[in-house]
Coordinates of C-alpha atoms in Angstrom, one line a residue:
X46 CA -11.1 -34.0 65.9
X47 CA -9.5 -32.7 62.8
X48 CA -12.9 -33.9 60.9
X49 CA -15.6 -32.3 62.7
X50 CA -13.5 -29.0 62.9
X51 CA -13.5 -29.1 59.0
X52 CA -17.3 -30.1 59.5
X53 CA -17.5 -26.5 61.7
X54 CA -15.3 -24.7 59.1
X55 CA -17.7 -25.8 55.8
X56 CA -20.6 -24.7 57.7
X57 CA -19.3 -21.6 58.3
X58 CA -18.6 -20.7 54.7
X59 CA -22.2 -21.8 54.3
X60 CA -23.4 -19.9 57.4
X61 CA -21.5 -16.9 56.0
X62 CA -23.8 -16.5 52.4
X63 CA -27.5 -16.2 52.1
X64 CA -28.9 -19.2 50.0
X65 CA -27.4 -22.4 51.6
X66 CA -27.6 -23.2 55.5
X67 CA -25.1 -24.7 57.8
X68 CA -27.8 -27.2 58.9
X69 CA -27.9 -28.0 54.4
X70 CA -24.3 -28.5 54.9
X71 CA -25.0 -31.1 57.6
X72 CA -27.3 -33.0 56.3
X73 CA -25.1 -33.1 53.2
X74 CA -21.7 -34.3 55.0
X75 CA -23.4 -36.7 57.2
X76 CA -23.4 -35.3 60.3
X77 CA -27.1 -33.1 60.9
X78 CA -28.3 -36.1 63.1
X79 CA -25.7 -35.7 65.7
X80 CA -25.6 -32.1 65.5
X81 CA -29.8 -32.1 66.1
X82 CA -29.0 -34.4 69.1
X83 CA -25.9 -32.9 70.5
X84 CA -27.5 -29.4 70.9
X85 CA -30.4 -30.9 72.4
X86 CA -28.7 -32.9 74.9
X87 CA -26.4 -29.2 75.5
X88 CA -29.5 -27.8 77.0
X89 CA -30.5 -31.2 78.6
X90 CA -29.6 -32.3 81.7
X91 CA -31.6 -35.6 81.4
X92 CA -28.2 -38.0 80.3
X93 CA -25.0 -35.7 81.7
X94 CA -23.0 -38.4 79.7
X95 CA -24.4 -37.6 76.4
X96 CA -24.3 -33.7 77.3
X97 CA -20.6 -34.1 78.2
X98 CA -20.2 -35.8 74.8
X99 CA -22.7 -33.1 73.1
X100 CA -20.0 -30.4 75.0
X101 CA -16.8 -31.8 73.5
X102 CA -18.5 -32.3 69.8
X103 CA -19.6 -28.8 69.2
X104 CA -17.0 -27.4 70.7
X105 CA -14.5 -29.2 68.1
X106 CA -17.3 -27.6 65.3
X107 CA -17.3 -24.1 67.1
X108 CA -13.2 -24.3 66.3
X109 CA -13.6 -24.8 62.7
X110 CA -16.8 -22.7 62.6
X111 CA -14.8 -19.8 63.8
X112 CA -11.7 -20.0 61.7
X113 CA -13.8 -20.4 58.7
X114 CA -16.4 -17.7 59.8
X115 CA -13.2 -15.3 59.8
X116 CA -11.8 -16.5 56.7
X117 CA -15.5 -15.7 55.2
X118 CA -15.8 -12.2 56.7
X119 CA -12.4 -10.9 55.5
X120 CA -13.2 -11.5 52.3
X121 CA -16.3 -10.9 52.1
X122 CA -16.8 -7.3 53.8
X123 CA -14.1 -6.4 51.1
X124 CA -16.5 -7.6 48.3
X125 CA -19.6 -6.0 49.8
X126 CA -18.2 -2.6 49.5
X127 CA -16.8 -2.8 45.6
X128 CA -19.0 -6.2 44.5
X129 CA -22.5 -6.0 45.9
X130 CA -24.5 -6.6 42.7
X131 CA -22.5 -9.4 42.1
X132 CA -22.8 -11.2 45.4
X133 CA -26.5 -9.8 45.0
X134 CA -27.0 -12.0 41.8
X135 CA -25.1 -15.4 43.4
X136 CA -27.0 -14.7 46.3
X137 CA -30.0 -15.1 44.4
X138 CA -28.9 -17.7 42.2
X139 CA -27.9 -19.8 44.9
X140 CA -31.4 -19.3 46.6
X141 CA -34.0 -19.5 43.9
X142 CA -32.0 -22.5 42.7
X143 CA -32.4 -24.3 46.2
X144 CA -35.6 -24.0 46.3
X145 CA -36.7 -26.9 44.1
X146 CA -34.4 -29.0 45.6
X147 CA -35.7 -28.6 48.9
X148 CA -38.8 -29.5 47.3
X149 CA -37.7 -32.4 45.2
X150 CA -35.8 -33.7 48.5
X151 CA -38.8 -33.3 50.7
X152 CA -40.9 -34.7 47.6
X153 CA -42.1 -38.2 49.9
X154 CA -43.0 -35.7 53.1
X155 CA -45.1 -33.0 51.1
X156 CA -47.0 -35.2 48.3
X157 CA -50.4 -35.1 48.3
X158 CA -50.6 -32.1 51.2
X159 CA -51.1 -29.5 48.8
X160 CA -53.3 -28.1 50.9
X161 CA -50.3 -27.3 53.7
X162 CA -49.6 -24.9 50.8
X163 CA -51.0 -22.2 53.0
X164 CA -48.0 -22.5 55.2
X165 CA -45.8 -21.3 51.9
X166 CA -47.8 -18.2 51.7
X167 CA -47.5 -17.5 55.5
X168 CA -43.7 -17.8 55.1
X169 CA -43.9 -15.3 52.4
X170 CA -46.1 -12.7 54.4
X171 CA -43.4 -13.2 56.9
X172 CA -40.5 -11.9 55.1
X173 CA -42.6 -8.8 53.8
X174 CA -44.1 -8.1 57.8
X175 CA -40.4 -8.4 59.0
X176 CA -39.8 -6.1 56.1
X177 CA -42.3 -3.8 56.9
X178 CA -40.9 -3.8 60.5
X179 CA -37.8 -3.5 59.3
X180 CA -38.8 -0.1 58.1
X181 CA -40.5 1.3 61.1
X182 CA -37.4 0.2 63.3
X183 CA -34.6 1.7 61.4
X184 CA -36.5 4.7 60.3
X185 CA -36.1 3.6 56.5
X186 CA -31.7 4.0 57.9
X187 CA -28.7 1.4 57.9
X188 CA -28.0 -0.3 60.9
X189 CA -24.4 0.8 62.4
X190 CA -23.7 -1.8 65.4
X191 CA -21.3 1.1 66.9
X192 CA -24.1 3.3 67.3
X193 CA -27.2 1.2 68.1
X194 CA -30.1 2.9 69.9
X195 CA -31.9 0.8 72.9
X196 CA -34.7 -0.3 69.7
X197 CA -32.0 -1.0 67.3
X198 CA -30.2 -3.2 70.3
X199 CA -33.6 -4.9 70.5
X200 CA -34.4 -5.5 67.1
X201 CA -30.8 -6.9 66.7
X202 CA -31.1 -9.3 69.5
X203 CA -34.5 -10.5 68.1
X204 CA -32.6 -11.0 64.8
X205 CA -30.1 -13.2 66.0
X206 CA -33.0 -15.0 68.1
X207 CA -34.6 -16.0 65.1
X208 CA -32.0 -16.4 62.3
X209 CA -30.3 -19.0 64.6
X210 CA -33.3 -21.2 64.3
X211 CA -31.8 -21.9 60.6
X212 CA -28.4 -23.6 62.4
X213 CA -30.7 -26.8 62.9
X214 CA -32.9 -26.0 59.7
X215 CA -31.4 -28.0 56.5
X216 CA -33.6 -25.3 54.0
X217 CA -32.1 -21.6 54.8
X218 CA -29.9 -20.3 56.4
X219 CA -29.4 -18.5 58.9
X220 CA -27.4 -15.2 57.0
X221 CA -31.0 -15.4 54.9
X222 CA -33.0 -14.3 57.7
X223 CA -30.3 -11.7 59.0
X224 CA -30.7 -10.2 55.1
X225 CA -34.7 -10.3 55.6
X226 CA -34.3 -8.4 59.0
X227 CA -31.2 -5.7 57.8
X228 CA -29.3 -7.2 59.6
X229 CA -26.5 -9.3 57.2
X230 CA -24.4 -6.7 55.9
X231 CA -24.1 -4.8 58.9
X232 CA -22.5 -8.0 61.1
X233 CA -19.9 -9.1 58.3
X234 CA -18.8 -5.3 58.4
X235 CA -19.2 -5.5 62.4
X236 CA -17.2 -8.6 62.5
X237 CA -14.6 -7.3 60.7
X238 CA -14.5 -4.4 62.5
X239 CA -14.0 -6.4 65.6
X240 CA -11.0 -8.6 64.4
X241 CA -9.1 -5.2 63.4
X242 CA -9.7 -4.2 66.4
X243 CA -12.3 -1.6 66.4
X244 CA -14.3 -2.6 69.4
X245 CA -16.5 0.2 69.5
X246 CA -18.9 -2.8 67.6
X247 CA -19.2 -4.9 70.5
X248 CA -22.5 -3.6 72.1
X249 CA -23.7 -4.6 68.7
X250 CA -22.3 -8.0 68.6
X251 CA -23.1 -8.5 72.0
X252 CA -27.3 -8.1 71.1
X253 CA -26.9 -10.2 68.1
X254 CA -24.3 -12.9 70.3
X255 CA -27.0 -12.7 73.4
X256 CA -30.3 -12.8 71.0
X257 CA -28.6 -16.1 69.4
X258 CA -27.5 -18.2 72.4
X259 CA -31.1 -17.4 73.5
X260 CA -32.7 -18.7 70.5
X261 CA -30.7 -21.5 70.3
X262 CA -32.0 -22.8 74.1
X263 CA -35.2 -22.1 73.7
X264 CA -35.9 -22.7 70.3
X265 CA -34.1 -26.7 70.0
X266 CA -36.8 -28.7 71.1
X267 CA -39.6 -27.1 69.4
X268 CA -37.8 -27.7 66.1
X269 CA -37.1 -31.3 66.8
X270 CA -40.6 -31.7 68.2
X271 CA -41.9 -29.8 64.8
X272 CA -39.8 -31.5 62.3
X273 CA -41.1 -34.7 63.7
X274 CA -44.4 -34.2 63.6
X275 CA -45.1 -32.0 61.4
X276 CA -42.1 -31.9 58.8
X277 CA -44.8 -31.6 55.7
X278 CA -46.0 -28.3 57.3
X279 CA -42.2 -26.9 58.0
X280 CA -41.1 -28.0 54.7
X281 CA -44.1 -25.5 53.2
X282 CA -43.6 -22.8 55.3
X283 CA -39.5 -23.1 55.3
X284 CA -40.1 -22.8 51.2
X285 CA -42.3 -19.7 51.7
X286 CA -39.5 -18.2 53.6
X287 CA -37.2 -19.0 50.4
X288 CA -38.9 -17.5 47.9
X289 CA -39.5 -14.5 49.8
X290 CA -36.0 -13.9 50.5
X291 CA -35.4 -13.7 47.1
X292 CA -37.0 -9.8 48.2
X293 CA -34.8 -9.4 50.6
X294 CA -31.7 -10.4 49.0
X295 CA -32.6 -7.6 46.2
X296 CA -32.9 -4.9 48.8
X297 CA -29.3 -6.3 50.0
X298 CA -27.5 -3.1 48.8
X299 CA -29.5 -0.9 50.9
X300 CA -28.6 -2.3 54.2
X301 CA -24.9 -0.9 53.7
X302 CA -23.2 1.6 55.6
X303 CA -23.9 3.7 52.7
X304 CA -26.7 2.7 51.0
X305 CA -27.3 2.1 47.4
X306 CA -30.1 1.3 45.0
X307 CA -32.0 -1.9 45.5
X308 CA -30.9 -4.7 42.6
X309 CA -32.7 -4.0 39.4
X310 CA -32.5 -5.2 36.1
X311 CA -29.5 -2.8 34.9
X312 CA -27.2 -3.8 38.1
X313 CA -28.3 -7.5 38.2
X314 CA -25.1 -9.9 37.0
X315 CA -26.2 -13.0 35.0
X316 CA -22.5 -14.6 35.6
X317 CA -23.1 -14.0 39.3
X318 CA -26.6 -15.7 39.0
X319 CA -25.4 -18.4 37.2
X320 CA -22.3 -18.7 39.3
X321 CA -24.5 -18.9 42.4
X322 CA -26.5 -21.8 40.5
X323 CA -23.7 -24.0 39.9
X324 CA -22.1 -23.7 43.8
X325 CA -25.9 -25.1 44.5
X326 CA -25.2 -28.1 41.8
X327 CA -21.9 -28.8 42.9
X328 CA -23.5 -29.2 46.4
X329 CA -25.8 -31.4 45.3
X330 CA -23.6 -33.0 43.6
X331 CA -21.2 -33.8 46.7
X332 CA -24.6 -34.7 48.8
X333 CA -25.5 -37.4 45.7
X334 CA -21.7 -38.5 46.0
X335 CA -21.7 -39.1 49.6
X336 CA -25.1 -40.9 49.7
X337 CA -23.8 -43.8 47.3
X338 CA -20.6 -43.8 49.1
X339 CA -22.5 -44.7 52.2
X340 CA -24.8 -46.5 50.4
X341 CA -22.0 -49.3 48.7
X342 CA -20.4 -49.2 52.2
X343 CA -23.3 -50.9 53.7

């Protein structure tokens, strides 16, 4: 028990950041397999056994995901309002970085499909539509979840709908997409909000909350279906999503309560880019660790 709630509470530090996913932090304990299967079987009711054992396993991950989720938020909605550029620049560091290590993982399932390319630069024409829509909904404003308009609630909801999707996706992660839609910034401040006891940010969390238990039942299957038969094709169009974040991540600081330039060159911070880098490497490094571990086991 105590092990799978620390698996919950690493993947919500990761779940917490842009640039790594909880599903990366998985697949890098040990443990993505049975998390794919478990949440499958949760919406399945072809083997009750295995859904009671799916049940009682994420349950134990939901425990640690929480504690570390909260641990994350408090000290991160602190940052966000004095250190933005800074977690700007790690942010990015950490994604650009990940990229070719996606790549180089995925190296066997992508070779010679360069032609699947296409699916990178529909990935990227994503994030800048979403953008785009972005825009149009908000009315070029901040979201505020204590004060969300019937749209807003909708466009939230839809957020959490989709950004879920990255739980089961080792690649990006799910605060990635909540940056791309607006979205990140406003739910850590919302969350902490919420555990000083400020609920008039429920309504908010409630959309996002609703719009992710509903992409998470529906969504399951098709990504298990996908990733099985067409992983070369994901793996594409999962990059193109990457290295348009990088975007997003730079219009970070004007998704806050109250606004502030985009990053440029004069606010970017090289130590934060570099420092987002080597939290990438030291993952990597952990994964590598773990895979011989295994590997001498056997």
């Amino acid at each position: 028990m105590i092990i799978n709630i620390f698996y919950g509470f690493c993947m919500a530090l990761a779940d917490s950041v842009p640039g790594v996913s909880g599903g990366t932090i998985a697949f890098i304990l040990g443990f993505y397999e049975k998390l794919l299967d478990s949440v499958h079987y949760l919406f399945s009711k072809e083997d009750p056994k295995k859904r009671s054992q799916a049940i009682y396993f994420i349950a134990k991950l939901i425990i640690g995901w929480i504690i570390g989720m909260g641990m994350s938020v408090a000290v991160l909605s602190n940052l966000f309002e004095s250190k933005i550029y800074l977690l700007s620049s790690i942010f990015l560091g950490l994604t650009l970085s990940s990229i070719p290590f996606v790549i180089i993982s995925e190296k066997k399932n992508i070779q010679g499909k360069y032609g699947e390319i296409l699916f990178s630069i529909l990935g990227i024409a994503l994030v800048i539509t979403i953008s785009s829509l972005r825009s149009s909904v908000l009315n070029n404003s901040s979201i505020h979840f204590e004060s969300l308009s019937a749209s807003q609630f909708i466009y939230v909801f839809i957020s959490g709908m989709i950004a879920i999707t990255a739980m089961v996706l080792p690649g990006i992660s799910g605060s990635t997409l909540l940056l791309i839609f607006g979205v990140y910034v406003p739910t850590i401040t919302a969350v902490k909000e919420f555990i000083t006891f400020n609920f008039s940010v429920i309504w908010g969390l409630m959309a996002l909350g609703l719009g992710i238990l509903f992409g998470l039942a529906i969504s399951i299957k098709t990504i298990r279906l996908t990733l099985k038969n067409h992983k070369s094709k994901m793996i594409y169009f999962i990059t193109g999503l990457m290295i348009g974040s990088l975007y997003a991540i730079s219009m970070g600081p004007t998704t806050l309560k109250n606004p502030l330039p985009q990053l440029s060159f004069s606010t970017f911070n090289i130590f934060g880019f570099i420092l987002g880098i080597a939290i990438l490497l030291a993952l990597e490094f952990i994964r590598r660790y773990l895979e011989k571990k295994s590997y001498n086991q056997k």
